[in-house]
Amino acid sequence: MSQVRTSTFLLTAALFFLGVGYTAPAVAEDVPLEITADQALEWNQTAKTYTARGNAKAQQGDFTVSGDTLTAAYEGKNNSTSDLNKVTAEGHVVILSGQAGKADRAEGAKAVYDITGSVITLTGDASRRPQVTRGKDVLIADEIKVFMNGQEMERAEAMGSVQISTGGEQKASGDKAIYTKATNIAELIGTVKIMQGYNWIEGDYAKMNLTTKVSTITGQKNRPRVKGIFYPSSGKKK
């Protein structure tokens, strides 16, 4: 095991963390990659891992992963040290994708990035569940899988006590949710309930268009009927 603190190795490891082979700065043409940490950067040749400890942050362009600890695992085929297959972030994890002020944001206690499958799995802890935020829209669940397209969050699948809020206008819940960024549509599946003020509708499946603010709820074979409760326009529950 080796612990290295020099800036040269820091830059090299940053490239490794995001799954890109290192190119000497003199000939690099792509956006530079960088990783920083308050404490230390560790290269474990036996375990085939790189670990950054203490407020660790890896960034390339508008894509950033940060946490208390970042660990990258590589396969080491043909003596390669840059064939990464997994990156794990632990403790106060924040993932940002997009320009500052407009970035999609994912948070959790732990994130495991399967580089080969381009999937990030977010989990929480006793104090806070994982969540994905886009603008004023927030998705919270027991576990969230974020599917990446390059450096962009393309789709999210949430499981377990799912909650969706849309800037305070609507709140929805269900057993499972699928969010697609291209259409800005969230699908809720299982024990679905959508609330706005004291009014609410429920069923087994819902499609929420977060752009048009139109939500459609339907039943399934086991519960074909849907239900809605609506109170007077005064907004006061009787």
Coordinates of N, CA, C and O in Angstrom, one line a residue, residues 91-166:
G91 N -20.4 9.1 2.5 CA -20.5 10.2 3.5 C -20.8 11.5 2.8 O -20.0 12.0 2.1
H92 N -22.0 12.1 3.0 CA -22.4 13.4 2.5 C -22.2 13.5 1.0 O -21.6 14.4 0.5
V93 N -22.6 12.5 0.3 CA -22.4 12.4 -1.2 C -23.3 13.4 -1.9 O -24.5 13.5 -1.7
V94 N -22.6 14.1 -2.9 CA -23.3 15.0 -3.7 C -22.8 14.8 -5.2 O -21.6 14.9 -5.4
I95 N -23.7 14.6 -6.1 CA -23.3 14.5 -7.5 C -24.0 15.6 -8.3 O -25.3 15.8 -8.2
L96 N -23.3 16.4 -9.0 CA -23.8 17.5 -9.8 C -23.5 17.3 -11.3 O -22.4 16.9 -11.7
S97 N -24.5 17.5 -12.1 CA -24.4 17.4 -13.6 C -25.0 18.6 -14.3 O -26.3 18.7 -14.2
G98 N -24.2 19.4 -14.9 CA -24.8 20.6 -15.6 C -24.1 21.8 -15.1 O -23.3 21.8 -14.1
Q99 N -24.4 23.0 -15.7 CA -23.8 24.2 -15.3 C -24.3 24.7 -13.9 O -25.4 24.4 -13.5
A100 N -23.4 25.4 -13.3 CA -23.6 25.9 -11.9 C -24.9 26.7 -11.9 O -25.2 27.6 -12.8
G101 N -25.8 26.5 -10.9 CA -27.0 27.1 -10.8 C -28.2 26.4 -11.5 O -29.3 26.7 -11.3
K102 N -27.8 25.6 -12.5 CA -28.8 24.8 -13.3 C -28.6 23.3 -13.3 O -29.2 22.6 -14.0
A103 N -27.7 22.9 -12.4 CA -27.2 21.5 -12.4 C -28.3 20.6 -11.8 O -28.9 20.9 -10.9
D104 N -28.4 19.4 -12.4 CA -29.1 18.3 -11.7 C -28.3 17.9 -10.6 O -27.1 17.8 -10.6
R105 N -29.0 17.5 -9.5 CA -28.3 17.2 -8.2 C -28.8 15.9 -7.6 O -30.0 15.7 -7.5
A106 N -27.9 15.0 -7.3 CA -28.2 13.8 -6.6 C -27.5 13.8 -5.2 O -26.3 14.1 -5.2
E107 N -28.1 13.3 -4.2 CA -27.5 13.3 -2.9 C -27.8 11.9 -2.2 O -28.9 11.3 -2.4
G108 N -27.0 11.5 -1.3 CA -27.2 10.3 -0.5 C -26.1 10.1 0.5 O -25.1 10.9 0.5
A109 N -26.2 9.1 1.3 CA -25.1 8.7 2.2 C -24.0 7.9 1.5 O -22.9 7.9 1.9
K110 N -24.5 7.2 0.4 CA -23.5 6.4 -0.4 C -23.9 6.3 -1.8 O -25.1 6.3 -2.1
A111 N -23.0 6.4 -2.7 CA -23.2 6.2 -4.1 C -22.2 5.2 -4.7 O -21.0 5.4 -4.5
V112 N -22.7 4.3 -5.5 CA -21.9 3.3 -6.2 C -22.1 3.5 -7.7 O -23.2 3.3 -8.2
Y113 N -21.0 3.9 -8.4 CA -21.0 4.1 -9.8 C -20.5 2.9 -10.5 O -19.3 2.7 -10.5
D114 N -21.3 2.2 -11.2 CA -20.9 1.1 -12.1 C -20.6 1.7 -13.4 O -21.4 2.1 -14.2
I115 N -19.3 1.9 -13.7 CA -18.8 2.6 -14.9 C -19.2 1.8 -16.1 O -19.6 2.4 -17.1
T116 N -19.1 0.5 -16.1 CA -19.4 -0.3 -17.3 C -20.9 -0.2 -17.7 O -21.2 0.0 -18.8
G117 N -21.7 -0.2 -16.7 CA -23.2 -0.1 -17.0 C -23.7 1.3 -17.0 O -24.9 1.5 -17.3
S118 N -22.9 2.3 -16.6 CA -23.2 3.7 -16.6 C -24.4 3.9 -15.6 O -25.4 4.6 -16.0
V119 N -24.4 3.3 -14.5 CA -25.5 3.4 -13.5 C -24.9 3.8 -12.1 O -23.9 3.2 -11.7
I120 N -25.5 4.8 -11.5 CA -25.1 5.2 -10.1 C -26.3 4.8 -9.2 O -27.4 5.2 -9.4
T121 N -26.0 4.0 -8.2 CA -26.9 3.6 -7.2 C -26.8 4.4 -5.9 O -25.7 4.4 -5.3
L122 N -27.8 5.1 -5.5 CA -27.8 6.0 -4.3 C -28.6 5.4 -3.2 O -29.7 4.9 -3.4
T123 N -28.0 5.4 -2.0 CA -28.7 4.9 -0.8 C -28.5 5.9 0.3 O -27.6 6.8 0.2
G124 N -29.3 5.9 1.3 CA -29.3 6.8 2.4 C -28.9 6.2 3.7 O -28.3 5.1 3.7
D125 N -29.2 6.9 4.8 CA -28.9 6.3 6.1 C -30.1 6.7 7.0 O -31.2 7.1 6.6
A126 N -29.9 6.5 8.4 CA -31.0 6.7 9.3 C -31.5 8.2 9.3 O -32.6 8.4 9.7
S127 N -30.6 9.1 9.0 CA -30.9 10.5 9.1 C -31.5 11.1 7.8 O -32.3 12.1 7.9
R128 N -31.2 10.5 6.7 CA -31.7 11.1 5.4 C -31.7 10.1 4.3 O -30.8 9.3 4.2
R129 N -32.8 10.1 3.5 CA -32.9 9.2 2.3 C -32.3 9.9 1.1 O -32.1 11.1 1.0
P130 N -31.9 9.1 0.1 CA -31.3 9.7 -1.1 C -32.4 10.5 -1.9 O -33.6 10.2 -1.8
Q131 N -31.9 11.5 -2.6 CA -32.8 12.3 -3.4 C -32.1 12.8 -4.7 O -30.9 13.0 -4.7
V132 N -32.9 13.1 -5.7 CA -32.5 13.7 -7.0 C -33.3 15.0 -7.2 O -34.5 14.9 -7.1
T133 N -32.6 16.1 -7.4 CA -33.3 17.4 -7.6 C -33.0 17.9 -9.0 O -31.9 17.9 -9.4
R134 N -34.1 18.4 -9.6 CA -33.9 19.1 -10.9 C -34.8 20.3 -10.9 O -36.0 20.2 -10.9
G135 N -34.2 21.5 -10.8 CA -34.9 22.7 -10.6 C -35.7 22.7 -9.3 O -35.1 22.4 -8.2
K136 N -37.0 22.8 -9.3 CA -37.8 22.8 -8.1 C -38.4 21.4 -7.9 O -39.1 21.2 -6.9
D137 N -38.1 20.4 -8.8 CA -38.7 19.1 -8.7 C -37.7 18.2 -7.9 O -36.5 18.2 -8.2
V138 N -38.3 17.5 -6.9 CA -37.5 16.6 -6.0 C -38.0 15.2 -6.0 O -39.2 15.0 -5.8
L139 N -37.1 14.2 -6.2 CA -37.5 12.8 -6.1 C -36.8 12.2 -4.9 O -35.5 12.3 -4.8
I140 N -37.5 11.6 -4.0 CA -36.9 11.0 -2.8 C -37.4 9.5 -2.7 O -38.6 9.2 -2.9
A141 N -36.5 8.6 -2.3 CA -36.9 7.2 -2.1 C -35.9 6.5 -1.2 O -34.9 7.1 -0.8
D142 N -36.2 5.2 -1.0 CA -35.2 4.4 -0.2 C -33.9 4.1 -1.0 O -32.8 4.1 -0.4
E143 N -34.1 3.9 -2.3 CA -33.0 3.7 -3.2 C -33.3 4.3 -4.5 O -34.4 4.2 -5.0
I144 N -32.3 4.9 -5.1 CA -32.4 5.6 -6.4 C -31.3 5.1 -7.3 O -30.1 5.3 -7.0
K145 N -31.6 4.7 -8.5 CA -30.6 4.4 -9.6 C -30.7 5.5 -10.6 O -31.8 5.8 -11.2
V146 N -29.5 6.1 -10.9 CA -29.4 7.1 -11.9 C -28.7 6.6 -13.1 O -27.5 6.1 -12.9
F147 N -29.3 6.6 -14.3 CA -28.7 6.1 -15.5 C -28.0 7.3 -16.2 O -28.7 8.2 -16.5
M148 N -26.7 7.1 -16.5 CA -26.0 8.2 -17.1 C -25.8 8.0 -18.6 O -25.8 6.9 -19.1
N149 N -25.8 9.2 -19.3 CA -25.4 9.2 -20.7 C -24.2 10.2 -20.8 O -24.4 11.4 -20.9
G150 N -23.0 9.6 -20.8 CA -21.9 10.4 -20.7 C -21.8 11.1 -19.3 O -21.8 10.4 -18.3
Q151 N -21.8 12.4 -19.3 CA -21.8 13.1 -18.0 C -23.1 13.6 -17.6 O -23.2 14.4 -16.7
E152 N -24.2 13.2 -18.3 CA -25.5 13.7 -18.0 C -26.4 12.6 -17.4 O -26.3 11.5 -17.7
M153 N -27.2 13.0 -16.4 CA -28.2 12.2 -15.8 C -29.4 12.0 -16.8 O -30.1 13.0 -17.1
E154 N -29.6 10.8 -17.3 CA -30.6 10.6 -18.3 C -31.9 10.1 -17.8 O -33.0 10.5 -18.3
R155 N -31.9 9.2 -16.8 CA -33.1 8.6 -16.3 C -32.8 8.2 -14.8 O -31.7 7.9 -14.4
A156 N -33.9 8.2 -14.0 CA -33.8 7.8 -12.6 C -34.9 6.8 -12.3 O -36.0 7.0 -12.8
E157 N -34.6 5.7 -11.6 CA -35.5 4.8 -11.1 C -35.5 4.7 -9.6 O -34.4 4.5 -9.0
A158 N -36.6 4.9 -8.9 CA -36.6 5.0 -7.5 C -37.5 3.9 -6.9 O -38.6 3.6 -7.5
M159 N -37.1 3.3 -5.8 CA -37.8 2.2 -5.2 C -37.9 2.5 -3.7 O -37.0 3.0 -3.0
G160 N -39.1 2.2 -3.2 CA -39.4 2.2 -1.8 C -39.8 3.5 -1.2 O -39.1 4.5 -1.2
S161 N -41.1 3.6 -0.8 CA -41.7 4.8 -0.3 C -41.3 6.1 -1.0 O -40.7 7.0 -0.5
V162 N -41.6 6.1 -2.3 CA -41.2 7.2 -3.2 C -42.1 8.4 -2.9 O -43.3 8.4 -2.7
Q163 N -41.4 9.6 -3.0 CA -42.1 10.9 -2.8 C -41.6 11.8 -3.9 O -40.4 11.9 -4.2
I164 N -42.5 12.5 -4.6 CA -42.1 13.5 -5.6 C -42.8 14.8 -5.2 O -44.0 14.9 -4.9
S165 N -42.1 15.9 -5.2 CA -42.6 17.2 -5.0 C -42.3 18.2 -6.1 O -41.2 18.0 -6.7
T166 N -43.2 19.1 -6.5 CA -43.0 19.9 -7.6 C -43.0 21.4 -7.2 O -44.0 22.1 -7.5

